[in-house]
Coordinates of C-alpha atoms (C1' of nucleotides) in Angstrom, one line a residue:
Chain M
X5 CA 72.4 101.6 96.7
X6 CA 72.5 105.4 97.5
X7 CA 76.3 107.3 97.6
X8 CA 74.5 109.4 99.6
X9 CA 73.2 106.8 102.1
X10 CA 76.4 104.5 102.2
X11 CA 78.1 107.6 103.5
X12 CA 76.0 108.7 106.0
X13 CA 75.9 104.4 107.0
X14 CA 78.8 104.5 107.3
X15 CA 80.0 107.9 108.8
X16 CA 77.0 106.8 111.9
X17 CA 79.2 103.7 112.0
X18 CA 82.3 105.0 112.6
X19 CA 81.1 108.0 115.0
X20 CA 78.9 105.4 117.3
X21 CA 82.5 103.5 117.5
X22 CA 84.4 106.3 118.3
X23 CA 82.2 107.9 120.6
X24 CA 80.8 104.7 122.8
X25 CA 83.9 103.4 122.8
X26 CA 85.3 107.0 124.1
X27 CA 82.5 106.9 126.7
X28 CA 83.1 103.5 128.1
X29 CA 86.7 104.8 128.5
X30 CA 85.4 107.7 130.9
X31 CA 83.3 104.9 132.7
X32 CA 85.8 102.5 133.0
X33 CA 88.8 105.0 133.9
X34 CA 87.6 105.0 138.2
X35 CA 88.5 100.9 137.8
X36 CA 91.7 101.7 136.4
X37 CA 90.2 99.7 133.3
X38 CA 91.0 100.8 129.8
X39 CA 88.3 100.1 126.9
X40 CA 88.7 96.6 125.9
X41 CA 89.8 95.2 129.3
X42 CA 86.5 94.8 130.3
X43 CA 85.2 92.5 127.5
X44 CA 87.7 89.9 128.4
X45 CA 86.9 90.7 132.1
X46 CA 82.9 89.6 131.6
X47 CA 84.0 87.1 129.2
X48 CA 85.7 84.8 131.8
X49 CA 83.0 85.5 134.7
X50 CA 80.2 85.0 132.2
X51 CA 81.8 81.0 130.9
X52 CA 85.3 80.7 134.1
X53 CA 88.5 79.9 132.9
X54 CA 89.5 79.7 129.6
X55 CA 92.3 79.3 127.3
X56 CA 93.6 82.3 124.9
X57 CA 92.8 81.0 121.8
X58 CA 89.4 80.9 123.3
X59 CA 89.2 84.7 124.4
X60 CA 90.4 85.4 121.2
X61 CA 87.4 84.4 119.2
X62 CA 85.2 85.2 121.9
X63 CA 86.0 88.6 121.8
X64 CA 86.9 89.1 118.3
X65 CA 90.3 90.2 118.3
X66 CA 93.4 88.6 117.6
X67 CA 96.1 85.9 119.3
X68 CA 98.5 89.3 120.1
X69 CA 96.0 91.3 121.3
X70 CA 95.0 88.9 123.9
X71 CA 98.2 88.3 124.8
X72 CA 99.1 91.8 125.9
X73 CA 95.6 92.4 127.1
X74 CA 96.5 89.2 129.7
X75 CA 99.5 90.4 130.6
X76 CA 98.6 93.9 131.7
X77 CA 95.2 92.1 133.6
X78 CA 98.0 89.8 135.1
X79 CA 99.8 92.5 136.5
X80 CA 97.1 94.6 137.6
X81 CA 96.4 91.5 139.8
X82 CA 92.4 91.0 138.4
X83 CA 93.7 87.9 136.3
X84 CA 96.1 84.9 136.6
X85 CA 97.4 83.4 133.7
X86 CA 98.8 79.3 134.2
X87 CA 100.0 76.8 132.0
X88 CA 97.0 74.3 130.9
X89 CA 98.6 71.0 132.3
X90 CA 96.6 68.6 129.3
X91 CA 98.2 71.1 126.4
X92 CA 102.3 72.3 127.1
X93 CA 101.2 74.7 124.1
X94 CA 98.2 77.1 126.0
X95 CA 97.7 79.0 128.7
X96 CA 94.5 79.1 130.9
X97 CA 93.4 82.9 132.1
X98 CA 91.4 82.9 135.4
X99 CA 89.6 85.7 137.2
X100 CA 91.1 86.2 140.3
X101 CA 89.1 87.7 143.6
X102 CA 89.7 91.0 142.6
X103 CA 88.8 90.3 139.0
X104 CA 85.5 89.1 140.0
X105 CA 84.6 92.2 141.9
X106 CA 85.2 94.6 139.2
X107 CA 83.4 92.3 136.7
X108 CA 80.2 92.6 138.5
X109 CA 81.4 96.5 138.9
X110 CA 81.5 96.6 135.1
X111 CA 77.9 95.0 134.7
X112 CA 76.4 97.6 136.8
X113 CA 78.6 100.8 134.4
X114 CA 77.2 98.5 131.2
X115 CA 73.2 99.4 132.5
X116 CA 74.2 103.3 132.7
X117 CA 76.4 103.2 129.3
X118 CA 73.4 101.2 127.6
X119 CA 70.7 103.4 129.2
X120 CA 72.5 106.7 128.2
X121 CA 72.9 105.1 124.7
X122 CA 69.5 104.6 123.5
X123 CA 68.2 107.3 125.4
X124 CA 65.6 109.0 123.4
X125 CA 64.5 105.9 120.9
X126 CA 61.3 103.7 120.6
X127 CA 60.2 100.5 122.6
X128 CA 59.8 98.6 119.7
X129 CA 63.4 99.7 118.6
X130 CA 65.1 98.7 121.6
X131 CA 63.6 94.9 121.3
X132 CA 65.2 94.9 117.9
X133 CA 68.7 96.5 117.9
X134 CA 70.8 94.0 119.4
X135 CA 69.2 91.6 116.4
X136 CA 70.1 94.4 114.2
X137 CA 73.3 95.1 115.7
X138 CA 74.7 91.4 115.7
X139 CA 73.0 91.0 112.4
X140 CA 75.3 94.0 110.5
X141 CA 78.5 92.4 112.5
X142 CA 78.7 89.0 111.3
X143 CA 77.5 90.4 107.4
X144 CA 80.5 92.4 107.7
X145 CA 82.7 89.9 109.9
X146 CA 82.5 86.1 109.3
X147 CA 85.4 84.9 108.2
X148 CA 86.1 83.5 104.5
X149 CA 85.7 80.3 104.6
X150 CA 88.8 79.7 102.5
Chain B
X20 CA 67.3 98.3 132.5
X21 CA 68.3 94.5 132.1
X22 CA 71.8 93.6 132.8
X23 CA 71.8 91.2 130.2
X24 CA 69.8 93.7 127.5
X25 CA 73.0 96.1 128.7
X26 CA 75.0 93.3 128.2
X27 CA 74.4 92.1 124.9
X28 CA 73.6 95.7 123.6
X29 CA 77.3 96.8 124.3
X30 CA 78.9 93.6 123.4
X31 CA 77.1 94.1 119.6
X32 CA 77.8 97.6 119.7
X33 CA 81.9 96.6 120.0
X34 CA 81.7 94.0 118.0
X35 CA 80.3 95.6 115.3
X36 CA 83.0 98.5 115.4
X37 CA 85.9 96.0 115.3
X38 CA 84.3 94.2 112.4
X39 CA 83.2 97.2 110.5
X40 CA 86.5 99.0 110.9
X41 CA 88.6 95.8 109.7
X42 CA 86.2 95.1 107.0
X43 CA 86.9 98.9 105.9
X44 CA 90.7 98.1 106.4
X45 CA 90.4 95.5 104.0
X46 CA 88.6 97.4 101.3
X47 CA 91.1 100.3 101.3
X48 CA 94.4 98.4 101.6
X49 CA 94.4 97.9 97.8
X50 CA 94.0 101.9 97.5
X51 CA 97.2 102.1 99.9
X52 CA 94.9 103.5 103.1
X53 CA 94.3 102.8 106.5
X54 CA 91.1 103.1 108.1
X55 CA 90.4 105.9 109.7
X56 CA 91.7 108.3 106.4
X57 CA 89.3 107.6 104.2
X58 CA 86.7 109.8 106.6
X59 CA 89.5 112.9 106.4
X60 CA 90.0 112.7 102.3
X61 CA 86.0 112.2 102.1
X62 CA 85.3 115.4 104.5
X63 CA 87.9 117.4 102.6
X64 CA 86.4 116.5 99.0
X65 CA 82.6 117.1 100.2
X66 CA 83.3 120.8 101.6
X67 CA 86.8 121.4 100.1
X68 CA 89.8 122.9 102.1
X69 CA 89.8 123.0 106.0
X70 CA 91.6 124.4 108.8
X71 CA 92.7 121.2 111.2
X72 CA 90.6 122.4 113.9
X73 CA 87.2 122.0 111.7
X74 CA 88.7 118.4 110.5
X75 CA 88.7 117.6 114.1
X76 CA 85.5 118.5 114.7
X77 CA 83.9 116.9 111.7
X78 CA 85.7 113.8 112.1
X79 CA 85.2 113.3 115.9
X80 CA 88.7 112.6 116.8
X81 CA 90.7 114.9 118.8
X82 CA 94.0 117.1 117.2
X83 CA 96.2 115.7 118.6
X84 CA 95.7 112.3 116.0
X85 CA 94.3 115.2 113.1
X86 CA 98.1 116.4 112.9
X87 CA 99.7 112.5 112.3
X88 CA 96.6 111.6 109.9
X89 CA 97.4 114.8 108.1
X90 CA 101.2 114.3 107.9
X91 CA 100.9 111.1 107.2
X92 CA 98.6 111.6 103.8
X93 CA 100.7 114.6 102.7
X94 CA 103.6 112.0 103.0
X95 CA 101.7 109.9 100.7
X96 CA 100.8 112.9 98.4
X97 CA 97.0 112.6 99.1
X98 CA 96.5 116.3 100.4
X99 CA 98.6 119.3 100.5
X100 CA 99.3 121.2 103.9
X101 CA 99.6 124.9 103.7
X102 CA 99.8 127.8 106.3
X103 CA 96.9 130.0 106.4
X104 CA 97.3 133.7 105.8
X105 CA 94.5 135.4 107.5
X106 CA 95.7 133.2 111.3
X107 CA 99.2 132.3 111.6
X108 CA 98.2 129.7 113.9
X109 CA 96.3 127.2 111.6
X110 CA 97.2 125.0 108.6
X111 CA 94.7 124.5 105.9
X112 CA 94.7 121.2 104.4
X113 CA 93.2 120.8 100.6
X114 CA 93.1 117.5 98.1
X115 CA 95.8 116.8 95.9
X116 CA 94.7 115.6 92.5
X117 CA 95.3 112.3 93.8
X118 CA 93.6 112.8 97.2
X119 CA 90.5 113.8 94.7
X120 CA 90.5 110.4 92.7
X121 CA 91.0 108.4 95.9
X122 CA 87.9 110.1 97.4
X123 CA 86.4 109.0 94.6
X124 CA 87.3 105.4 94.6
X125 CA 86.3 105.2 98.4
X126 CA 82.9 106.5 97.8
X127 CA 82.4 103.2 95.3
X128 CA 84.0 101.3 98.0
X129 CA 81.6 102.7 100.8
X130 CA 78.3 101.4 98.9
X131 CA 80.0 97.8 98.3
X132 CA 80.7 98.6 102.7
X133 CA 77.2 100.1 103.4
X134 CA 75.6 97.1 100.7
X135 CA 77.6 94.8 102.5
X136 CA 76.5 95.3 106.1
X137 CA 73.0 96.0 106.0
X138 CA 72.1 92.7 104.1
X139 CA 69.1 90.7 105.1
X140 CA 67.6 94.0 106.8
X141 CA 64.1 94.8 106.2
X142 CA 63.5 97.8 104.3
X143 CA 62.0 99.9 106.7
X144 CA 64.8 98.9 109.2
X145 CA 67.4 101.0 106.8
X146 CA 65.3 104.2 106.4
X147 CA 65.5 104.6 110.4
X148 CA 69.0 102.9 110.5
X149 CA 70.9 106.2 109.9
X150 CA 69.1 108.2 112.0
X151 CA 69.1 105.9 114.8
X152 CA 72.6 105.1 114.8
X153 CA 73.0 109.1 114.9
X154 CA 70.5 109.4 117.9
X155 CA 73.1 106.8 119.6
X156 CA 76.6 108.9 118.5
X157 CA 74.8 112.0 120.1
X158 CA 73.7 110.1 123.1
X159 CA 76.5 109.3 124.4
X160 CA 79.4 111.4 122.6
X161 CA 78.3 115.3 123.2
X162 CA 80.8 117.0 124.7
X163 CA 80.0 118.1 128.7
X164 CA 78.9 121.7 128.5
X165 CA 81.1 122.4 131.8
Chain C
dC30 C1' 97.3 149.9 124.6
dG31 C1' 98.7 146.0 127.3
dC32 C1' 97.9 141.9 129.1
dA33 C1' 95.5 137.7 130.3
dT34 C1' 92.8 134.2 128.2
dA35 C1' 91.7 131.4 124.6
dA36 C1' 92.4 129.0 120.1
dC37 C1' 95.5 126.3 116.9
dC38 C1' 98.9 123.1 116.4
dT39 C1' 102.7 120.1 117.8
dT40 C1' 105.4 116.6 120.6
dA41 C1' 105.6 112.9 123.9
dT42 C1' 103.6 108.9 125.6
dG43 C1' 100.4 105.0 126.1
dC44 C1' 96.6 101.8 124.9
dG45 C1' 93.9 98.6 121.8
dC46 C1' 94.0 96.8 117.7
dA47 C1' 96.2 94.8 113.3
dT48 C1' 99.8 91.8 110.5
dA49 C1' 104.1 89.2 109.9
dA50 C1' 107.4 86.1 111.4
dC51 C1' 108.9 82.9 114.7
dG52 C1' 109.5 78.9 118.2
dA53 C1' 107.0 75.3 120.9
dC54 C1' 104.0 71.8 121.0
dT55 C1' 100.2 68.5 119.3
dG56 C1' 98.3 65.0 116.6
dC57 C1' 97.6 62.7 112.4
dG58 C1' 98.9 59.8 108.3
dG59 C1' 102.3 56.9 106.4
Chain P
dC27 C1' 107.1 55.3 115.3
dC28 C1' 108.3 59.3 112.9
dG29 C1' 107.7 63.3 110.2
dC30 C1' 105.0 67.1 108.9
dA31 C1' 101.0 70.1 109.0
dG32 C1' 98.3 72.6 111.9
dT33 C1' 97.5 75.0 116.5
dC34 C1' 98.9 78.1 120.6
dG35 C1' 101.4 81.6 122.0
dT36 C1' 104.9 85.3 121.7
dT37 C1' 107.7 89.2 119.7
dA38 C1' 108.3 93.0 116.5
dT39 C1' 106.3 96.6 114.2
dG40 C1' 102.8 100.0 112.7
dC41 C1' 98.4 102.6 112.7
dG42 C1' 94.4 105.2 114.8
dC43 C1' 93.0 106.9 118.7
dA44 C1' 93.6 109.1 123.4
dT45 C1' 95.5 112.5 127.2
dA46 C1' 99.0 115.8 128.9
dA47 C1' 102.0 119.5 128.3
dG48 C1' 104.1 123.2 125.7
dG49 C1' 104.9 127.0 122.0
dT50 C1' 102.8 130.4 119.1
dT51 C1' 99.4 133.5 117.6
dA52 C1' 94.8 135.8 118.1
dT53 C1' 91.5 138.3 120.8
dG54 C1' 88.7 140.5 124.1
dC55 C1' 88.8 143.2 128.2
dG56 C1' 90.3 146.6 131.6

DNA sequence: CGCATAACCTTATGCGCATAACGACTGCGG
DNA sequence: CCGCAGTCGTTATGCGCATAAGGTTATGCG
């Protein structure tokens, strides 16, 4: 492989990050979201309640993350967090009323932020990039199997 | 557009930035890095000394996290911070002799990255891979002209 | 020439993410 | 039945990124 191409790989990388991420923020700032909250936020509408170490894998982030994550949901009243009653160790997050609203709030920003994104590329390109996309994440993200 | 398309497009496009970035991490910790610095050390060593401002700019973040990146790699002797005599406004940062061998070492690293990531893609999928990745960065990161 | 505006950097603060270290609980093998 | 490894969650700490606000220097315009 190319020095030449693993730099500009990876430099396109790191700028899509930085900038989609940056522009979800902007979309996300009128629901007094911050970038991240909303993953967890679809997560429990798309599969209901579920426990932390759950949300954790599901989004790809770690046990502390989640937990702070929860906790400022929590107080921004669009979660409720309980103990599970079969397991005195976990806690079970649930969309609240108000969580469920801005989930299906944040469904309809994810159209204009995906729309805006691949503004400008080919048919044919669009049918393959999430493949693509999800292909390059888990080559660079499974975890050793130890 | 389809709100599941949207759905899964920005879900792979997150993903793939968390996994990529700590898959980074994990490359540079042995070289004593973070991610994130390797980008300023490898801008500084392909066009040689800057003014913060044009780090900024080339790196896509704002100055605000330029100034801690910088103080934090002249701290470990990487780069070299020095006012500039023509504006006594700006500080141009240069490589050390260090910050030159550690570029280096992270352009090795970077194909091992790039290698890494874009395996089981079809050939014709990584010529366009750059340049679609850069059609997305621009799609959604250019600045409003306001 | 003087002054307002703009550019460069810094400090303060906050969020999402990470790792490390810890206490609480579960569940399995002896 | 008991002890111990493994799981779930939390706290503490640190980094990269952001925005907001302020100080200093440069510059362009009347």
């Amino acid at each position: 492989m190319d020095l030449e191409y693993a730099g500009a790989l990876n430099q396109a990388i790191r700028l899509l990050s930085l900038r989609h991420r940056a522009r979800a923020a902007q979309l996300l700032a009128p629901l007094g979201l911050h970038a991240g909250q909303e993953a967890l936020l679809l997560e429990l509408d798309r599969t209901g309640p579920r426990i932390q170490a759950q949300l954790s894998e599901a989004l790809g982030c770690e046990p502390p993350s989640v937990t702070l994550m929860t906790r400022k949901l929590e107080a921004s009243g669009h979660i409720k967090r309980t103990p599970d009653p079969t397991d005195k160790r976990a806690t079970v997050v649930a969309l609240t009323s108000s969580g469920k609203a801005l989930a299906e709030q944040i469904r309809q920003l994810w159209v204009t932020l995906a729309e805006e994104t691949v503004r400008g590329l080919p048919a044919d390109m669009l049918e393959q990039l999430p493949g693509i996309l999800h292909t390059m994440s888990t080559n660079v993200g499974d975890k050793p199997p130890a």
